[in-house]
Short mmCIF file of C-alpha atoms and ligand atoms in Angstrom, two decimals:
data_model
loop_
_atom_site.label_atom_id
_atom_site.label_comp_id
_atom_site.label_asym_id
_atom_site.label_seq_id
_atom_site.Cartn_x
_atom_site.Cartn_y
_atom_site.Cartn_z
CA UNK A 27 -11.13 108.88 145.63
CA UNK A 28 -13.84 107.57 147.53
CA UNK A 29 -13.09 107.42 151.26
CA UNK A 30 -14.07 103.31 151.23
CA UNK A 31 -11.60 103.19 148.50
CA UNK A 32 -9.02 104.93 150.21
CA UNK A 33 -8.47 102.91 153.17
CA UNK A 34 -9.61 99.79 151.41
CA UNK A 35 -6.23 100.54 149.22
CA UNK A 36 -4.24 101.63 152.34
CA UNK A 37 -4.80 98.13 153.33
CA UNK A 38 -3.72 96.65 150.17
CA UNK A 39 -0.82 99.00 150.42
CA UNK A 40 0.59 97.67 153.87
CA UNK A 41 -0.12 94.23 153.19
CA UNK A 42 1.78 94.30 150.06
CA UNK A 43 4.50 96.15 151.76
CA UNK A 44 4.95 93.82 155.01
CA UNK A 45 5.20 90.81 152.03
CA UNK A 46 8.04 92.35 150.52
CA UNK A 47 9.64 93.48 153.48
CA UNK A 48 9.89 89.81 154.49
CA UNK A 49 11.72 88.59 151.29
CA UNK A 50 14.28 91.48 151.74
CA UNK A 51 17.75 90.13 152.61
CA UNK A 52 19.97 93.13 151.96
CA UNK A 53 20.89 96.68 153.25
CA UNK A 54 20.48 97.29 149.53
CA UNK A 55 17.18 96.18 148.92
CA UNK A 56 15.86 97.92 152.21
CA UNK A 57 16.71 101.25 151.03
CA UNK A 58 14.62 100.41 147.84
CA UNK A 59 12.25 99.24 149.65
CA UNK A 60 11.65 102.25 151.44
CA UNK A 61 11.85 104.90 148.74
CA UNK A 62 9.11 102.50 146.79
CA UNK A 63 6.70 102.61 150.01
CA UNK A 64 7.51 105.41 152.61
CA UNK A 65 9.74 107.69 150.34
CA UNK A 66 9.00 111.33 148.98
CA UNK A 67 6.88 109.92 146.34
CA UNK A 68 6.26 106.46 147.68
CA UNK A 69 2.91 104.77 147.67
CA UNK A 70 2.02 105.29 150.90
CA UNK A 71 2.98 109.01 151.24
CA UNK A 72 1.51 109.63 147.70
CA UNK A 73 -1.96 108.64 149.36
CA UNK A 74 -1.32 111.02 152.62
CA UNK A 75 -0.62 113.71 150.27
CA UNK A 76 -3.82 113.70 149.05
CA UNK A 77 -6.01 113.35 152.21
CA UNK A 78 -6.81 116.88 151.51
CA UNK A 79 -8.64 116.40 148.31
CA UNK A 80 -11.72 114.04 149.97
CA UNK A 81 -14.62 114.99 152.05
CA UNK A 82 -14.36 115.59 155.60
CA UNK A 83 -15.26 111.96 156.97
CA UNK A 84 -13.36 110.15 154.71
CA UNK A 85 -10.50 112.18 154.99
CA UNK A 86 -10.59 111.53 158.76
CA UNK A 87 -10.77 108.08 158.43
CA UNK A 88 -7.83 107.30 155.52
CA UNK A 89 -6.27 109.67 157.61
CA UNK A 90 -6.10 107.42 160.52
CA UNK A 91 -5.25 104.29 158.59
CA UNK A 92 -2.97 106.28 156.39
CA UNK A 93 -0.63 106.78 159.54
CA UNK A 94 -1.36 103.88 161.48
CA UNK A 95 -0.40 102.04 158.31
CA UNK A 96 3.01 104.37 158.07
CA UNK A 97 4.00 103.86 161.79
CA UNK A 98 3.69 99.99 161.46
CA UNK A 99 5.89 99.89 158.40
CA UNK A 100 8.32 102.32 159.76
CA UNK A 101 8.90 99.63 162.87
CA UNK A 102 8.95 97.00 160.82
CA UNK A 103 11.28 98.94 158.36
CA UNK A 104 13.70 99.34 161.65
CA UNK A 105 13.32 95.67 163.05
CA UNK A 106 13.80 94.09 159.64
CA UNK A 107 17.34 96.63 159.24
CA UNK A 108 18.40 94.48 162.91
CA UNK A 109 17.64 91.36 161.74
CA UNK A 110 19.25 91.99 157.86
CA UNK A 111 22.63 93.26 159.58
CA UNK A 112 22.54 90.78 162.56
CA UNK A 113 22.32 88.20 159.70
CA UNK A 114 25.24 89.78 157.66
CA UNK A 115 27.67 90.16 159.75
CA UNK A 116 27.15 86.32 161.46
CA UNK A 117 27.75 84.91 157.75
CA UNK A 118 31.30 86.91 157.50
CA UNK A 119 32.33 85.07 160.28
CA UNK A 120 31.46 81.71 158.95
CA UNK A 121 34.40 80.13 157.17
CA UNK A 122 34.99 80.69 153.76
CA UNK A 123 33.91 84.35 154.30
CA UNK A 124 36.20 87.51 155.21
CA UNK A 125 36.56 88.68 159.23
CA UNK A 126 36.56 92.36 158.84
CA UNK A 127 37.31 93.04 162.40
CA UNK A 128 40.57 91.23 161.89
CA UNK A 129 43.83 93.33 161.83
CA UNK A 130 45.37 94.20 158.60
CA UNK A 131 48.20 92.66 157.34
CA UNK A 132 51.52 94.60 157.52
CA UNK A 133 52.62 96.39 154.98
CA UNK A 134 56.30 94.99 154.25
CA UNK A 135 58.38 98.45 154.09
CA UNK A 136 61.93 98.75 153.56
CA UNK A 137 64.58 100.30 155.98
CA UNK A 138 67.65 102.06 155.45
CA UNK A 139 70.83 99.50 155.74
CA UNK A 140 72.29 99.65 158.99
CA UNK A 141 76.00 100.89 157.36
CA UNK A 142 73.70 103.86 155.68
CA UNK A 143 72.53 104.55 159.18
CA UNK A 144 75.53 105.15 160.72
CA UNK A 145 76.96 107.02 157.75
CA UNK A 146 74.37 109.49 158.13
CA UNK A 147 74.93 109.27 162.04
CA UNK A 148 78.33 110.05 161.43
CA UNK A 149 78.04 112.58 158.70
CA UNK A 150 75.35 114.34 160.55
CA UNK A 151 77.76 114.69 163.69
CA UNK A 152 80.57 116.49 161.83
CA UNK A 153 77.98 118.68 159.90
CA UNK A 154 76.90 120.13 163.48
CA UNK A 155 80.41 120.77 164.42
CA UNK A 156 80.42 122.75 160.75
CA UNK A 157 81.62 120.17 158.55
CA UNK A 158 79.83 119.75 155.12
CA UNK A 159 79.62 116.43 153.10
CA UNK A 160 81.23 115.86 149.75
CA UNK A 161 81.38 112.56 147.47
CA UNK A 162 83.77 111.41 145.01
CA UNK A 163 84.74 109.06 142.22
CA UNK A 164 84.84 105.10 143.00
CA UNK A 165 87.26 104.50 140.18
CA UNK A 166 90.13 106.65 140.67
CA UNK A 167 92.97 108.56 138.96
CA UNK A 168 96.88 106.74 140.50
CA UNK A 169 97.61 110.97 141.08
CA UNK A 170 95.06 110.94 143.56
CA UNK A 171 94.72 107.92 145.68
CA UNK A 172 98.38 107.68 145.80
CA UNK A 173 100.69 110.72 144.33
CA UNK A 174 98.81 113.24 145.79
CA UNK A 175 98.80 111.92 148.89
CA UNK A 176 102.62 111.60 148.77
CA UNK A 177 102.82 108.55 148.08
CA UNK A 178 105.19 107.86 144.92
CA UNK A 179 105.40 105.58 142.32
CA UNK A 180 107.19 102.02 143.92
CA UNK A 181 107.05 103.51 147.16
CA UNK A 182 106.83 100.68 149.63
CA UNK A 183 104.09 102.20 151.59
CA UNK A 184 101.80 101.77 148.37
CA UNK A 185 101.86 97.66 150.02
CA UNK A 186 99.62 99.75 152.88
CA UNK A 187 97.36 99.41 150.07
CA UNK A 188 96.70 95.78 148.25
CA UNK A 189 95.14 98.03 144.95
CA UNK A 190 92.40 96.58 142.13
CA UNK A 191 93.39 97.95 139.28
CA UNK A 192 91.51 99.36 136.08
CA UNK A 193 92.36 97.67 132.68
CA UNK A 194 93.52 100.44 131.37
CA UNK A 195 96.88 101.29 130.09
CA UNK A 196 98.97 104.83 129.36
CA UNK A 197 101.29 105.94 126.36
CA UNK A 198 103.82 104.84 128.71
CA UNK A 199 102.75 101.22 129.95
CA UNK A 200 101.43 102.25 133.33
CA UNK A 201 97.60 101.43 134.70
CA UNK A 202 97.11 104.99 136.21
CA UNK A 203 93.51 103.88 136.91
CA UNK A 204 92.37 102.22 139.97
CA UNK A 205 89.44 101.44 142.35
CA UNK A 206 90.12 103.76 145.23
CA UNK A 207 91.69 102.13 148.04
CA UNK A 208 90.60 104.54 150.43
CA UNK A 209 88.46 108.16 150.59
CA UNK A 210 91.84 110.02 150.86
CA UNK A 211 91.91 110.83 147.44
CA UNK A 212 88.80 113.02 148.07
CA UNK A 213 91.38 115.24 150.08
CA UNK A 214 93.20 116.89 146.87
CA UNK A 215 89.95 116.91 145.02
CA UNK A 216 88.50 119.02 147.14
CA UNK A 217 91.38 121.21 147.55
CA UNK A 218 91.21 121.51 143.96
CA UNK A 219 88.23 123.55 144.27
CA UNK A 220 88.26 124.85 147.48
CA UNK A 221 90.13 127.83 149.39
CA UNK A 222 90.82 127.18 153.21
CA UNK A 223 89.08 127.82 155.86
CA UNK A 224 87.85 123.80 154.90
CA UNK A 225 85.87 121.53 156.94
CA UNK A 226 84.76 118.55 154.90
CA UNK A 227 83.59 115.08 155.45
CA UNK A 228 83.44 112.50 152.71
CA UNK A 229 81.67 108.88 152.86
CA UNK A 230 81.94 106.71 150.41
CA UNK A 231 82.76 103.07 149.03
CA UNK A 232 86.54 101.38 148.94
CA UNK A 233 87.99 98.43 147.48
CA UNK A 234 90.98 96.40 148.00
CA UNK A 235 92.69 93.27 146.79
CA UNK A 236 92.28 91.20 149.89
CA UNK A 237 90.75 87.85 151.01
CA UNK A 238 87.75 88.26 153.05
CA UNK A 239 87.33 86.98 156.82
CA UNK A 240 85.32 88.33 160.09
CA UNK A 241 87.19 91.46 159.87
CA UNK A 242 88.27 92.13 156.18
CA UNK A 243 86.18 92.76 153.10
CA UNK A 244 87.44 93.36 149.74
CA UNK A 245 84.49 96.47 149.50
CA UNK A 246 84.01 98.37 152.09
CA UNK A 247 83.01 102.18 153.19
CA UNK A 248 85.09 104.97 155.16
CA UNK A 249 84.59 108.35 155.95
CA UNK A 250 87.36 110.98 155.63
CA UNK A 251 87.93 114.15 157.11
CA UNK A 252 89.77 117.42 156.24
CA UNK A 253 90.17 120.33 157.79
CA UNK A 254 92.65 122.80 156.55
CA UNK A 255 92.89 126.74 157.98
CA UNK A 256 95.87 129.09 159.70
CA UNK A 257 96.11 128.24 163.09
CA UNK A 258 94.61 125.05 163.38
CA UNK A 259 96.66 122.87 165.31
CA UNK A 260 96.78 119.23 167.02
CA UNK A 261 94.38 120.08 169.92
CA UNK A 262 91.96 120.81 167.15
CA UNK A 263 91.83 117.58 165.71
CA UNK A 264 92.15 115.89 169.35
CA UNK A 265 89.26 118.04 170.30
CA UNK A 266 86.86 117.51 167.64
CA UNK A 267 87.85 113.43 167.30
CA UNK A 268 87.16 113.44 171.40
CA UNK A 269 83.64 115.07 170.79
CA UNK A 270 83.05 112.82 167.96
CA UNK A 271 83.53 109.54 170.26
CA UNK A 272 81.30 110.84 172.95
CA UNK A 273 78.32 111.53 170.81
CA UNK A 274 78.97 108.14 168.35
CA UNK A 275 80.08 106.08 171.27
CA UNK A 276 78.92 107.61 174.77
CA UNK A 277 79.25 110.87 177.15
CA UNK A 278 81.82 108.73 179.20
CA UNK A 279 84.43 107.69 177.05
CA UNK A 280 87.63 108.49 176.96
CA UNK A 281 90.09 108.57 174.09
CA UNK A 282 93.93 107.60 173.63
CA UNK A 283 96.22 108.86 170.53
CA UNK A 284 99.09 106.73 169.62
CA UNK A 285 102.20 107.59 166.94
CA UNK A 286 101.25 105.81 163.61
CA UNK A 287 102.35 106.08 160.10
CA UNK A 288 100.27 107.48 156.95
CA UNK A 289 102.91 108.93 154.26
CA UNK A 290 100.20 111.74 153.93
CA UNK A 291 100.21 113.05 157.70
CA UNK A 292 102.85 114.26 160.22
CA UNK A 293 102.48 113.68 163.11
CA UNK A 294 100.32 110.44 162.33
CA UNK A 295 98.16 108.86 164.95
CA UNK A 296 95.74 106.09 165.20
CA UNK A 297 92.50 106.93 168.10
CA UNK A 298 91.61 104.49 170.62
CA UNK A 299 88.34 104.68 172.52
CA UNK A 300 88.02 103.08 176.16
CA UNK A 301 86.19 100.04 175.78
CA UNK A 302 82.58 100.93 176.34
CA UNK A 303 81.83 96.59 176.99
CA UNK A 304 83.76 96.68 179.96
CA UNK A 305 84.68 100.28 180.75
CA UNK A 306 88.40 99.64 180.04
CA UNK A 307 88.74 96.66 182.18
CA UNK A 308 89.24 94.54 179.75
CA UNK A 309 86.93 91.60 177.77
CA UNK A 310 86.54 90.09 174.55
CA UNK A 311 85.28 93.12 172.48
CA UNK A 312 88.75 94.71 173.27
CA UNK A 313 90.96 91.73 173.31
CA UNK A 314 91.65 92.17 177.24
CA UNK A 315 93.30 95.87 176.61
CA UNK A 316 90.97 98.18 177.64
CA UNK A 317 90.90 99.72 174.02
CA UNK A 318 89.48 99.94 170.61
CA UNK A 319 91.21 101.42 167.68
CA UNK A 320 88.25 103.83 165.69
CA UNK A 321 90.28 105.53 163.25
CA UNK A 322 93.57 106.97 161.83
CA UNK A 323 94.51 110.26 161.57
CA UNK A 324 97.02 113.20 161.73
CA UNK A 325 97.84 116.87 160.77
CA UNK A 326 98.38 116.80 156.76
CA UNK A 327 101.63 116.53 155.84
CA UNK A 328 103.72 119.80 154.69
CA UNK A 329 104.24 118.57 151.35
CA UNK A 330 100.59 117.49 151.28
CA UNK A 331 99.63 120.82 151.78
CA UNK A 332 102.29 122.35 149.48
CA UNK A 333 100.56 120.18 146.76
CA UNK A 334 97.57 121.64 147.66
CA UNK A 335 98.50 124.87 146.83
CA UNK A 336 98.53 125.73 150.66
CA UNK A 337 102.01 127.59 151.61
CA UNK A 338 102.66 125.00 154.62
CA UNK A 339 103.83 128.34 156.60
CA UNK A 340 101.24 129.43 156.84
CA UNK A 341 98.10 126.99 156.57
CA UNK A 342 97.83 123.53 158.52
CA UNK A 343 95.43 121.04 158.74
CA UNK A 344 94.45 117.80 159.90
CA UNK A 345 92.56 114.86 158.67
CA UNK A 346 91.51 111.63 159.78
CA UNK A 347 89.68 108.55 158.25
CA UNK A 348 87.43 105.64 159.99
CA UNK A 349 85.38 102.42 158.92
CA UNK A 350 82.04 102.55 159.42
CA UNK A 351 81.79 99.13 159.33
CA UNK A 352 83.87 98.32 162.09
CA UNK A 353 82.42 101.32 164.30
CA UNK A 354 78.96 99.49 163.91
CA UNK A 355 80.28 96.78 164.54
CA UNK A 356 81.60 97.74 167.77
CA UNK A 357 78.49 99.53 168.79
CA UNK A 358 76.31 96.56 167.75
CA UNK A 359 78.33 93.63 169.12
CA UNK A 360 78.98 92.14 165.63
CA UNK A 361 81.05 89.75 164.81
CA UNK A 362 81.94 89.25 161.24
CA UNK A 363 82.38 92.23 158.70
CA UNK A 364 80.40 89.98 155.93
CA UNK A 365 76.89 89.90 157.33
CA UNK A 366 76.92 93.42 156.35
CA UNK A 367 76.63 92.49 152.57
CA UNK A 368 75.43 89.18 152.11
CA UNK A 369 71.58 90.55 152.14
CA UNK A 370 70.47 88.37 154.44
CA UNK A 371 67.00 90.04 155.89
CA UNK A 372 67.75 87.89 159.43
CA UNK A 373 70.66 90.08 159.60
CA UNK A 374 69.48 93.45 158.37
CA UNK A 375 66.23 93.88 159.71
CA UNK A 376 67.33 93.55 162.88
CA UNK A 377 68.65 97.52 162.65
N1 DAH B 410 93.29 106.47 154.37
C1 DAH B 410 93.80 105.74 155.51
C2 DAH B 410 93.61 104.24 155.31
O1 DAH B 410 92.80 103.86 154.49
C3 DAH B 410 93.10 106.17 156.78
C4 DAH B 410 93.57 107.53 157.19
C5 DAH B 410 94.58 107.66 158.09
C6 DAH B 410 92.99 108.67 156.64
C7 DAH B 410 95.04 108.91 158.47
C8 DAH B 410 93.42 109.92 157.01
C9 DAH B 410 94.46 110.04 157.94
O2 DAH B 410 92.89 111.05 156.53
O3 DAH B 410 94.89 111.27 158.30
O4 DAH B 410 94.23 103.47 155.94
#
């Protein structure tokens, strides 16, 4: 190549590049761009390459255009990258085009229901104290819900319990099918299967024949408790209730038993907590008493127990059952017992 030649096409070469440079309008076409000029084997560096190959002054001479000529389109490689990317990014902000700086858009995710939560809360309470968690049938045997639980066939205190019953009928006539009407029936289930000591906890779902207003649904959750050993006595259940309404409710409050009646406990007793609105002065949350009812509860009843296949001299127990729903209610300040299942997202995702 004759040294004329050379930088003659040097020339050629840079004018041809700084052309297409100019007509370049993408990040793209820069890159090919400079592997077709200034890469490994690009035009340009093809021609360095082969400096060595000519006679002394001409190889000086290409040698100096050859890099004078590679500097300059190396700038204007770097100026033209500015001006291609300045240009970009001011045409994603005009305004049919995407801003990527903006945020992204939430991601809608779901949220455990705010009865689930406290279930767990609850659950997960009683399971420190050593309490496991059970679950049990929905649609229930009459034995269970109501004979086990000594509560006989046209025994008044069945009214206690306004029952849906199954369509489903015996050899003798009788519907001994029903949707539970509370998580008692879990009691003699478990007992079925288990040998004391027993600590158990059981959530689940409930359903009774009843109109609904702000504090009665016809569906509706509660979570039972057994525990069944020797020894155990009344301070036991007072104790671990009293524990269970500090944690839920506050290290502060305090807790009142009063008599009640269950056919399935003796003594019964229904808990109170001291109103944690107004510290047991009295408001609206506790209708001016000073207390809220949480729960019922007692140590299971002899006969119970003798159904159980627990000799009653020498085993006791006690076991207590509370609605979730109302305890959240409580806690949250709400005031109707149906917002909890009419799926309004107003409602729920506020928990
Ligand atoms: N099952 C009762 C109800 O639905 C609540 C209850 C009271 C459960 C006393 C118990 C208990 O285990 O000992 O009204």
């Amino acid at each position: 190549m004759a040294s004329k030649n050379s930088v003659a096409i040097i020339n050629e070469i840079q004018r041809k590049a700084l052309a297409d440079l100019a007509s370049v309008s993408s990040i793209y076409e820069l890159q090919q761009w400079k592997v077709f000029y200034l890469g490994r084997n690009g035009k340009l560096t093809s021609i360095l390459r082969n400096l060595r190959t000519l006679a002394p002054e001409d190889r000086r001479n290409s040698g100096i255009a050859g890099n004078q000529a590679k500097l300059l389109l190396e700038e204007e490689f770097n100026s033209r990258v500015m001006e291609v990317e300045k240009s970009s990014i001011s045409s994603k902000t005009s305004e049919d085009s995407i801003d990527v700086t903006m945020p992204g858009r939430p991601f809608p995710s779901g949220g455990l229901h705010v009865i689930t939560q406290t279930l767990r809360e609850v659950c997960g309470i009683f399971t420190s104290m050593g309490f496991s968690v059970a679950e049990g049938p929905e649609i229930e045997w009459d034995h269970y819900n109501f004979e086990a639980l000594n509560i006989p066939k046209d025994h008044p205190a069945r009214d206690m319990w306004n029952t849906l019953w199954v369509d489903f009928t015996d050899e003798e006539g009788n519907h001994p099918m029903l949707l539970r009407t509370h998580t008692s029936p879990m009691q003699a289930r478990i007992m079925e299967n288990n040998t004391p000591p027993v600590r158990v906890v059981i959530p689940g779902k409930c359903y009774r024949f009843e109109a609904t207003d702000a504090t009665h649904e016809w569906h509706f959750y509660q979570i039972e408790g057994l525990a069944i050993d020797k020894g155990i006595t009344f301070a036991d259940l007072k104790g671990t209730l009293y524990e269970f309404a500090r944690r839920f409710f506050g290290e502060e409050r305090r807790v009142r038993f009063r008599c009640d009646y269950f056919p399935f406990v003796e003594p019964g007793v229904d808990m109170s907590i001291d109103c944690f609105r107004c510290d047991g002065q009295g408001c609206k949350v506790c209708r001016n008493t000073g207390w809220i009812e949480i729960l019922g509860a007692g140590m299971v009843h002899p006969k119970v127990l003798a159904g159980f296949g627990c000799d009653p001299k020498e085993y006791t127990g006690f076991a207590f059952g509370m609605g979730p729903e109302r305890i959240t209610m409580l806690r949250h300040g709400i005031e109707d017992i149906r917002h909890f299942y009419t799926n309004d997202l107003r409602f729920l995702e506020q928990f």
